[in-house]
PDB file of C-alpha atoms and ligand atoms in Angstrom:
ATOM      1  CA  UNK A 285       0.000   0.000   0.000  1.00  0.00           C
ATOM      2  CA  UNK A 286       2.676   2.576   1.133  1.00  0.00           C
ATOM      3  CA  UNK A 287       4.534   1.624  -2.506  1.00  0.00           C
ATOM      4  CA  UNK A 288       1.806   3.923  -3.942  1.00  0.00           C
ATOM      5  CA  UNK A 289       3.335   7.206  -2.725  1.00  0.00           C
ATOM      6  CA  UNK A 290       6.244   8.496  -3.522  1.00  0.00           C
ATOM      7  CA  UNK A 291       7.710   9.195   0.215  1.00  0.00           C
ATOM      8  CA  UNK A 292       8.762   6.592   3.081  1.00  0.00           C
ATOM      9  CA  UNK A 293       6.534   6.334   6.582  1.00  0.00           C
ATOM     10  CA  UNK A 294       8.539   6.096   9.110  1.00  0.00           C
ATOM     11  CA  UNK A 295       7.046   5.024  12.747  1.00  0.00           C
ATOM     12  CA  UNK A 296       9.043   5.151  16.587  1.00  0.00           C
ATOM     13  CA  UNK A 297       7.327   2.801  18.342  1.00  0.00           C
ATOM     14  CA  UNK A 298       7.960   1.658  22.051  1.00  0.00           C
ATOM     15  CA  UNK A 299       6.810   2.342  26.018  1.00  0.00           C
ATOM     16  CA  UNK A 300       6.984   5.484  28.174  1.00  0.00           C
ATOM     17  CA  UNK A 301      10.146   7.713  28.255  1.00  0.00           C
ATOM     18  CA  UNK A 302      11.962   5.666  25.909  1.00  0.00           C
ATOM     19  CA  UNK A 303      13.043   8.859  24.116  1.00  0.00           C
ATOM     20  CA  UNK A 304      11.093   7.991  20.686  1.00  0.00           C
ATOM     21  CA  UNK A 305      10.478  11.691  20.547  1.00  0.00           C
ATOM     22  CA  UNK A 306      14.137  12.637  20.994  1.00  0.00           C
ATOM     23  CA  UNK A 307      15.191  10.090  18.753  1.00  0.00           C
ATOM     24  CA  UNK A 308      12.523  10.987  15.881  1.00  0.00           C
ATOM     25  CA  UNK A 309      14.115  14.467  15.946  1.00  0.00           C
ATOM     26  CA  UNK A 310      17.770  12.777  15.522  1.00  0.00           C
ATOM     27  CA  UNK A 311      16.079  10.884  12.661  1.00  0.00           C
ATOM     28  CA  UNK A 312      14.803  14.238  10.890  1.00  0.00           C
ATOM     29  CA  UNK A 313      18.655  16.012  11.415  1.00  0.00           C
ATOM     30  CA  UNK A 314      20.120  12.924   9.668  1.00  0.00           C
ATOM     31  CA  UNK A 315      17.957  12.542   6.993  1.00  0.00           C
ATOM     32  CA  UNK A 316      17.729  16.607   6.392  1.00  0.00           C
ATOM     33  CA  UNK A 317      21.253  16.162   6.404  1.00  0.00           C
ATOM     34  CA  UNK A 318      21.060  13.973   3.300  1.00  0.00           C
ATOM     35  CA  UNK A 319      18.221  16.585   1.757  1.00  0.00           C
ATOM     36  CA  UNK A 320      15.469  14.965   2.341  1.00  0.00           C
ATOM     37  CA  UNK A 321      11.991  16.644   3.054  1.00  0.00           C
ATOM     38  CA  UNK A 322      10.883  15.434   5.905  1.00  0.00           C
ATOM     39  CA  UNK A 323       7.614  15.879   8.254  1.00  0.00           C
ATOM     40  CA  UNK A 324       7.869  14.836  11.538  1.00  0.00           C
ATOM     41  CA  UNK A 325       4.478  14.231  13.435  1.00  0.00           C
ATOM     42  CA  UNK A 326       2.612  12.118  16.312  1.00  0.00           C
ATOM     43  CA  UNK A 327      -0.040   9.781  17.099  1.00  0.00           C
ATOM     44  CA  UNK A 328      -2.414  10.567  18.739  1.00  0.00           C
ATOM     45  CA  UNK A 329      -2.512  14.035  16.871  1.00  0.00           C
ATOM     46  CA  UNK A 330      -0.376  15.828  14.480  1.00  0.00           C
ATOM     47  CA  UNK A 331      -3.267  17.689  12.619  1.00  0.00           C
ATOM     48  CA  UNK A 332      -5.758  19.792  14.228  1.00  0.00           C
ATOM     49  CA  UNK A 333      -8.730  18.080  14.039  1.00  0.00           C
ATOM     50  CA  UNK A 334      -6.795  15.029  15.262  1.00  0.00           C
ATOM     51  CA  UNK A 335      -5.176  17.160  18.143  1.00  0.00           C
ATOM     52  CA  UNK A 336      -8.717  18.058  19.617  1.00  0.00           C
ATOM     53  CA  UNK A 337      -8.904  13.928  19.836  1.00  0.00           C
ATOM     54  CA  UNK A 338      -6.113  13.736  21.577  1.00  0.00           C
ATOM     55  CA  UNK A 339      -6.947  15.763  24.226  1.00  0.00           C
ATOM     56  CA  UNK A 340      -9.733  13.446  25.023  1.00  0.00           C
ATOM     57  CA  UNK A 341      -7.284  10.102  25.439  1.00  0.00           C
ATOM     58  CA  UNK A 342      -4.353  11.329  27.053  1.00  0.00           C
ATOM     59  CA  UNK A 343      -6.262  13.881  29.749  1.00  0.00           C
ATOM     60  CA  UNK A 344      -8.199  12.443  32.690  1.00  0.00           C
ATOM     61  CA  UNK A 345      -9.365   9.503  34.697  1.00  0.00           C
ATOM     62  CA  UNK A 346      -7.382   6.091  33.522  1.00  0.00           C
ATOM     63  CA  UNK A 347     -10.742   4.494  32.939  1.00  0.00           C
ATOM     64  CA  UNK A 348     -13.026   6.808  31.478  1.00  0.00           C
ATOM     65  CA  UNK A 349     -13.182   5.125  28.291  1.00  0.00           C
ATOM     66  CA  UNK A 350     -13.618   1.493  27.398  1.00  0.00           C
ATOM     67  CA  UNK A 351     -11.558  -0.392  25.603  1.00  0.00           C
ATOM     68  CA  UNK A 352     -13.798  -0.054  22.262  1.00  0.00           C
ATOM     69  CA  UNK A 353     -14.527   3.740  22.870  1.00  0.00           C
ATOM     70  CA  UNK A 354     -10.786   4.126  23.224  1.00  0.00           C
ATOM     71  CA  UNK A 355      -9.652   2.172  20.294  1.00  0.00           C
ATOM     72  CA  UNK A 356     -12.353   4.171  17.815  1.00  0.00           C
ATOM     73  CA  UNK A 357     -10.886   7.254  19.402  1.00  0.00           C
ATOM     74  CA  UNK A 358      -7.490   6.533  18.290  1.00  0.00           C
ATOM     75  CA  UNK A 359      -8.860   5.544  15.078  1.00  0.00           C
ATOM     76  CA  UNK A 360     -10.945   8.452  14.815  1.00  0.00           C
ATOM     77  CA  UNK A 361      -7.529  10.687  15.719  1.00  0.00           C
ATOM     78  CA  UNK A 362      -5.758   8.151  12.644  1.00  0.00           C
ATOM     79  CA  UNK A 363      -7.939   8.986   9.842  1.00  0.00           C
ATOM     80  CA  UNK A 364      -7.806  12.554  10.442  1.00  0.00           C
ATOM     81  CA  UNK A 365      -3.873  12.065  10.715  1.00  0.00           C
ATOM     82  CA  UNK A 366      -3.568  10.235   7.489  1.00  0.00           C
ATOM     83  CA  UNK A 367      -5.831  12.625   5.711  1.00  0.00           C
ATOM     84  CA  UNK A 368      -4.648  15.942   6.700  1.00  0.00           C
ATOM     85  CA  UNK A 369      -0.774  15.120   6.970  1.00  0.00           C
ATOM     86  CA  UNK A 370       0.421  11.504   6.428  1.00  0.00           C
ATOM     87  CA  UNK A 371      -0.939  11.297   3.059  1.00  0.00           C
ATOM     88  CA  UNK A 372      -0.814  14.498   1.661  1.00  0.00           C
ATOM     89  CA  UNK A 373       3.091  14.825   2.467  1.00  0.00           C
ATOM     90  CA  UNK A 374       4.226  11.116   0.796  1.00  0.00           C
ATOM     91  CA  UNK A 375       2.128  11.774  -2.308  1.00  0.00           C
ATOM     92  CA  UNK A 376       4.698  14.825  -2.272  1.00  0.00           C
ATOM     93  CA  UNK A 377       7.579  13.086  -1.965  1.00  0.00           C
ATOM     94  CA  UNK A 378       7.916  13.770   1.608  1.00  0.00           C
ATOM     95  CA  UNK A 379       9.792  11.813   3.923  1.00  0.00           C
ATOM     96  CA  UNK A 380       6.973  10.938   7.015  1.00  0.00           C
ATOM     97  CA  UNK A 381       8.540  10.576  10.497  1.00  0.00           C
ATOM     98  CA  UNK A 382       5.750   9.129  13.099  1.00  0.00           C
ATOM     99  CA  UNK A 383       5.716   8.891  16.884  1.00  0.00           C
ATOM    100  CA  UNK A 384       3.888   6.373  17.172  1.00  0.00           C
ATOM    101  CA  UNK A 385       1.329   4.767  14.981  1.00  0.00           C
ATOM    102  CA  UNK A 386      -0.775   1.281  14.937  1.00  0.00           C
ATOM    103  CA  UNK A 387       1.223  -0.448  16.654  1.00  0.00           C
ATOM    104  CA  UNK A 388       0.812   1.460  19.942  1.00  0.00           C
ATOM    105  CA  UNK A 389      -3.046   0.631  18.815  1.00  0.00           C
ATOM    106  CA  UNK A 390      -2.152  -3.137  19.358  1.00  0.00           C
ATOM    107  CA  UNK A 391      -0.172  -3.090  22.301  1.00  0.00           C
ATOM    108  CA  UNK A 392      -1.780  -0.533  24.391  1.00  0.00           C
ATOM    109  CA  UNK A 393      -5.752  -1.116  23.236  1.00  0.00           C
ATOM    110  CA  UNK A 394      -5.239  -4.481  22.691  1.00  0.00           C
ATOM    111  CA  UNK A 395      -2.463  -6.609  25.073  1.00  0.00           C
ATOM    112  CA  UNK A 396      -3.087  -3.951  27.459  1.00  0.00           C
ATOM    113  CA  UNK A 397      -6.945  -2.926  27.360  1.00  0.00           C
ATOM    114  CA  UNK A 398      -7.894  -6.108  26.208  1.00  0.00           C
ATOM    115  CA  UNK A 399      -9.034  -5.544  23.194  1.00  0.00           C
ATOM    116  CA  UNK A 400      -9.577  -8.183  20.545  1.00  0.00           C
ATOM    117  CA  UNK A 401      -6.602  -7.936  18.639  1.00  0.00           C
ATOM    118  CA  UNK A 402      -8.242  -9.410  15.321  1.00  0.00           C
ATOM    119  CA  UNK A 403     -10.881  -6.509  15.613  1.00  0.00           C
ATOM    120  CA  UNK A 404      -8.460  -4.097  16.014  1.00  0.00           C
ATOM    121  CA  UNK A 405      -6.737  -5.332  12.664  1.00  0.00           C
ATOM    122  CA  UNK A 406     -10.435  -4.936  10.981  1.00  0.00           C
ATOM    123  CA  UNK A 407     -10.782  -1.237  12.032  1.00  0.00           C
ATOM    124  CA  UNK A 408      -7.456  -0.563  10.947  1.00  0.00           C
ATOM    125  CA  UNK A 409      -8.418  -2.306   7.154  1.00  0.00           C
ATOM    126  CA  UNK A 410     -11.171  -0.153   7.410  1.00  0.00           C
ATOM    127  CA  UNK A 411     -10.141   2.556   8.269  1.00  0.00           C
ATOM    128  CA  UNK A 412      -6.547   2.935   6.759  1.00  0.00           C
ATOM    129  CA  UNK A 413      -7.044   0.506   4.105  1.00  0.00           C
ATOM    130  CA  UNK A 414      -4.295  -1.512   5.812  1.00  0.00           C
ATOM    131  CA  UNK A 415      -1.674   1.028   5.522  1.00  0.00           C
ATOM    132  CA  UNK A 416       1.357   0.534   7.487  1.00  0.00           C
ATOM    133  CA  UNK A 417       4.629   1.853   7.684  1.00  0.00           C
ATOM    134  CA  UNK A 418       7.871   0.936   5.300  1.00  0.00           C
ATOM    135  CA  UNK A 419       9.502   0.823   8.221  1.00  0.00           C
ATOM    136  CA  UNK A 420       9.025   0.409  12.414  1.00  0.00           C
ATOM    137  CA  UNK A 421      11.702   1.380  14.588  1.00  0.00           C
ATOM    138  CA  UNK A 422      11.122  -0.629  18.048  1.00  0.00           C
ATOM    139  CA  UNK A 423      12.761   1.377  20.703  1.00  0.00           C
ATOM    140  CA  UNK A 424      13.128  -1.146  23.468  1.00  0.00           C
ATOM    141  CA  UNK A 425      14.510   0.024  27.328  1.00  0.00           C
ATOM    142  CA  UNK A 426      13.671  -0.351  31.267  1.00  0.00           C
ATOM    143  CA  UNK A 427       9.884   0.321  32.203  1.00  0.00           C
ATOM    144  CA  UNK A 428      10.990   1.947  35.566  1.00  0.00           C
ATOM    145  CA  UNK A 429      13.815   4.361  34.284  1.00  0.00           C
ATOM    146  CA  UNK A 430      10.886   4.946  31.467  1.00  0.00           C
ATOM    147  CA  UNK A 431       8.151   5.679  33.366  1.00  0.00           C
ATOM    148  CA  UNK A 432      10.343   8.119  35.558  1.00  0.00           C
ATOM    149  CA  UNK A 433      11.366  10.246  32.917  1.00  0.00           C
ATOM    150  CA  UNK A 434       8.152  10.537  31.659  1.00  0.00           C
ATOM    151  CA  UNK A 435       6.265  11.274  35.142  1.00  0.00           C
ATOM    152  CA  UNK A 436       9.340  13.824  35.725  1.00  0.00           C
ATOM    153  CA  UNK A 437       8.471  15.808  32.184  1.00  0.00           C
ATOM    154  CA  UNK A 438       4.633  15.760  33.191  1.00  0.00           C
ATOM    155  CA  UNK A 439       5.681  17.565  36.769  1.00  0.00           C
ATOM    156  CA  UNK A 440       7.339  19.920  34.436  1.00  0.00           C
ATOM    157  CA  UNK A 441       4.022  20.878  32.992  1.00  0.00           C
ATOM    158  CA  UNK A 442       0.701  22.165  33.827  1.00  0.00           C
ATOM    159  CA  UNK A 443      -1.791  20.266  36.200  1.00  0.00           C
ATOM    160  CA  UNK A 444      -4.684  21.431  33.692  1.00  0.00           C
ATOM    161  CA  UNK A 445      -3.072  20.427  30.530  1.00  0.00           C
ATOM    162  CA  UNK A 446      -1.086  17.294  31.998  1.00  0.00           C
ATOM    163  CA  UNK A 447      -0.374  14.922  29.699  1.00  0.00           C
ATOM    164  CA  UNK A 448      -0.117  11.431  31.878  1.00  0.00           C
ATOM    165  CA  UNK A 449      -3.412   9.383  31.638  1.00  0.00           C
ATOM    166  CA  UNK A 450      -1.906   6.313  29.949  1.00  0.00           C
ATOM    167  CA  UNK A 451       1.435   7.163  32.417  1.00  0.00           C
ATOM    168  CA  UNK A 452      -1.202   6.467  35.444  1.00  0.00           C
ATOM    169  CA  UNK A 453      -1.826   3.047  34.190  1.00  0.00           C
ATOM    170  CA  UNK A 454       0.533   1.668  36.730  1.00  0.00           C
ATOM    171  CA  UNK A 455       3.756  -0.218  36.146  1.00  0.00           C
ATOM    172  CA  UNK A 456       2.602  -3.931  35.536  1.00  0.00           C
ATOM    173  CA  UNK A 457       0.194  -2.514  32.832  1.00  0.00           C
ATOM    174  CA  UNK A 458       3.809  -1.106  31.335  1.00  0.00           C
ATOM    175  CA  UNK A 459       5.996  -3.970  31.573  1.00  0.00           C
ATOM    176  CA  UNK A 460       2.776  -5.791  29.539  1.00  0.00           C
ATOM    177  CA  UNK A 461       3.397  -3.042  26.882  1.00  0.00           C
ATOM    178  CA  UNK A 462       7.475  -3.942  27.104  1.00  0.00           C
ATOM    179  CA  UNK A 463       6.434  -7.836  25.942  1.00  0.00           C
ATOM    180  CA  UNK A 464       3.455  -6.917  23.700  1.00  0.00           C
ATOM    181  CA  UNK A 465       5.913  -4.458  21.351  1.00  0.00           C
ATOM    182  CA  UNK A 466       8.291  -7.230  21.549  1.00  0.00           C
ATOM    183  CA  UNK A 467       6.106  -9.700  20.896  1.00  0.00           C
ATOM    184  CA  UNK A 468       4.430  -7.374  17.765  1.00  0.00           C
ATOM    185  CA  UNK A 469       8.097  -7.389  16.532  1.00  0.00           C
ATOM    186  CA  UNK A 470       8.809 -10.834  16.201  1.00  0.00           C
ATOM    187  CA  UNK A 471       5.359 -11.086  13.919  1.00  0.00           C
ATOM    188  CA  UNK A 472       6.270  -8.724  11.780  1.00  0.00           C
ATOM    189  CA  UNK A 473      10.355  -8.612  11.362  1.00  0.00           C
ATOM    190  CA  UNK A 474      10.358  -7.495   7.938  1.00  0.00           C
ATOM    191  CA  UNK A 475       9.195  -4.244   8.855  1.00  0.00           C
ATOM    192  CA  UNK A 476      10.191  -3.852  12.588  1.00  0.00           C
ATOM    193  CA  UNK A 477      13.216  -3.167  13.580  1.00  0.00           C
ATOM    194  CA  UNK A 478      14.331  -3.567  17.224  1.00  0.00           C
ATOM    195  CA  UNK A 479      17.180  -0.728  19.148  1.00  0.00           C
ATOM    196  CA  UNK A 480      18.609  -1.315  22.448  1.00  0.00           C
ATOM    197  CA  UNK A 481      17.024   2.369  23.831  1.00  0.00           C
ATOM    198  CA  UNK A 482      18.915   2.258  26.803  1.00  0.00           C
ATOM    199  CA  UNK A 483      22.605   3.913  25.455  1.00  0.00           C
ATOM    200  CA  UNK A 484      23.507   7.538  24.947  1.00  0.00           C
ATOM    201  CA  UNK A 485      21.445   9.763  22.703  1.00  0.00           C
ATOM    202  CA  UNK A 486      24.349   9.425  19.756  1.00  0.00           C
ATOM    203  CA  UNK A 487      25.182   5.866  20.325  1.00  0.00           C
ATOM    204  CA  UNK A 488      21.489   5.077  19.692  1.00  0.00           C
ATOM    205  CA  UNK A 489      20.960   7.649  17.130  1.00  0.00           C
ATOM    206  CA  UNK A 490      23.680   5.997  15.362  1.00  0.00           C
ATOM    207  CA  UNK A 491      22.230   2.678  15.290  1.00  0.00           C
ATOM    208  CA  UNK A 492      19.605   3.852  13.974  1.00  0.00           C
ATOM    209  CA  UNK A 493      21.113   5.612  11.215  1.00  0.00           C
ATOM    210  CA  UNK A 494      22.315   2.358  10.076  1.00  0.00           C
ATOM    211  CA  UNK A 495      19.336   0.735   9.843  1.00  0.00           C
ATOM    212  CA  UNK A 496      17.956   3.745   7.623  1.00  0.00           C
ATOM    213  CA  UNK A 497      20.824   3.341   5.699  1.00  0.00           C
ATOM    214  CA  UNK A 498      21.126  -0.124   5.118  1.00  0.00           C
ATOM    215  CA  UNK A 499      17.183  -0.262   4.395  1.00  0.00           C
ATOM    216  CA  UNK A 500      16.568   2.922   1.991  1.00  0.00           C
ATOM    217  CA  UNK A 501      20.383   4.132   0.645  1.00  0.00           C
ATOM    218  CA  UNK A 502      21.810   0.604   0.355  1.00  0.00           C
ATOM    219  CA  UNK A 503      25.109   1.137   2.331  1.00  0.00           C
TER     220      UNK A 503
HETATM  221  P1  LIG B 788       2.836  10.040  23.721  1.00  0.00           P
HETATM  222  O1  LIG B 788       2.996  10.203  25.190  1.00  0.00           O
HETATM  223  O2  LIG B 788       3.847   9.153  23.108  1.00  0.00           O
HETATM  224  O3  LIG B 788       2.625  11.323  22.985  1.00  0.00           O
HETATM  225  O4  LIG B 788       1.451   9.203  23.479  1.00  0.00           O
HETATM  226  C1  LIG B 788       0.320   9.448  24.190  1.00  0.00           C
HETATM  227  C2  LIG B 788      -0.192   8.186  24.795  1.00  0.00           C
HETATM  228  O5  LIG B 788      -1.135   7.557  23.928  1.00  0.00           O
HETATM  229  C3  LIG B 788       0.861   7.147  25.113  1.00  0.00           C
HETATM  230  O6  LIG B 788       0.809   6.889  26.490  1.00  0.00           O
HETATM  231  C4  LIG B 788       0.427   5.925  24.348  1.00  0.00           C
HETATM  232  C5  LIG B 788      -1.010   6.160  24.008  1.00  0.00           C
HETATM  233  N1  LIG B 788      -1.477   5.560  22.746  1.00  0.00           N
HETATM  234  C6  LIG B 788      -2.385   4.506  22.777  1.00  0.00           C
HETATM  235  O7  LIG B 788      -2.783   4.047  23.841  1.00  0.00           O
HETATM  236  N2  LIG B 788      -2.839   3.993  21.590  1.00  0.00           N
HETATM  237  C7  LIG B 788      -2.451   4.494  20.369  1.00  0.00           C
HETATM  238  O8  LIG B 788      -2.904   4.021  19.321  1.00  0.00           O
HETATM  239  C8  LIG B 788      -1.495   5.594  20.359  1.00  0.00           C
HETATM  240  C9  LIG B 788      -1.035   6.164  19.039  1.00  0.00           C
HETATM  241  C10 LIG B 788      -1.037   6.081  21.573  1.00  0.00           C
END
């Protein structure tokens, strides 16, 4: 499906405070650096109708939703997403640099919520017309060291606006997440790559580099 356009998708995939957002931005330098046009974005958001969604999931009481309500919301957040800024920049020629994508869909909604993981594939045919990325970058590390780093960036924000519903889950709900990604990996290892996230910014940024390279320039 993704062979139609013209640009790669690109997804960071992984658990809290793993530093996919750090290392999507290393991604973006590097591949600038080679001149390509790239748009880096997020799930769930990253346009402004899919934003508004957001709000809704990641705000609030850790079990306001149920596990159907909160997998059509992230859907719901998707197909704005691919309309207003996935697809539009790869027909272009744009390189598309995701945190985050289905995959969180499968491990969070569906090893962790409990979600039927066959219906969640069905949404996602439906609503996506099974659209996945060209490639997955897995990046693996510690739930605890995780799950600090990204409690100690919510203190750093607003109570209002806080940011840490899924982050509330607790940490056995996490170290589920750790296996499921894993697990989502080894089913789909032509696509998904996994990186050691627990390194140096550079070190790991390197790796990854690599794998771009060896997948898309062929050295
Ligand atoms: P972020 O903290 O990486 O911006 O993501 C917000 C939260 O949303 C994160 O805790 C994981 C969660 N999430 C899901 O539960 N399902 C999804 O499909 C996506 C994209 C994110």
């Amino acid at each position: 499906m993704s062979s139609d356009y013209r640009g790669k998708f690109i997804t960071f995939e992984g658990g809290e405070g793993v530093g996919k957002s750090t290392q999507a931005m290393e991604l973006r330098r590097f591949l600038e650096s080679r001149g390509v046009d790239v748009v880096l974005t997020r799930e769930p958001g990253g346009s402004p109708g899919a934003e508004e969604i957001r709000h809704l999931l990641v705000t609030g009481g850790t079990d306001k939703w149920c596990a159907m309500t909160e997998t059509l919301l992230h859907y719901a957040a998707r197909a704005q997403h691919l309309e207003e800024t996935i697809l539009p920049a790869l027909k272009r020629g744009a390189w598309v640099i995701c945190d985050r994508y289905a995959d969180s869909t499968l491990a969070y909604q569906g090893y962790g919520q409990g979600q039927n993981i066959d219906k969640i594939l069905e949404i996602h045919r439906l609503v996506t017309g099974d659209f996945w990325p060209d490639l997955t970058i897995l990046l693996d590390g510690g739930v605890k060291l995780g799950l600090n780093r990204a409690r100690h960036r919510e203190d750093l924000e607003d109570r209002q606006t806080r940011e840490d519903r899924y982050e509330r889950m607790g940490e056995e709900f996490h170290q589920t997440l750790r296996n499921s990604f894993l697990d989502i990996a080894r089913k789909n290892p032509d696509r998904i790559t996994v990186v050691d996230a627990e390194g140096g910014i550079d070190l790991i940024a390197g790796h990854i580099a690599q794998v771009i390279c060896d997948r898309f320039f062929g050295k």
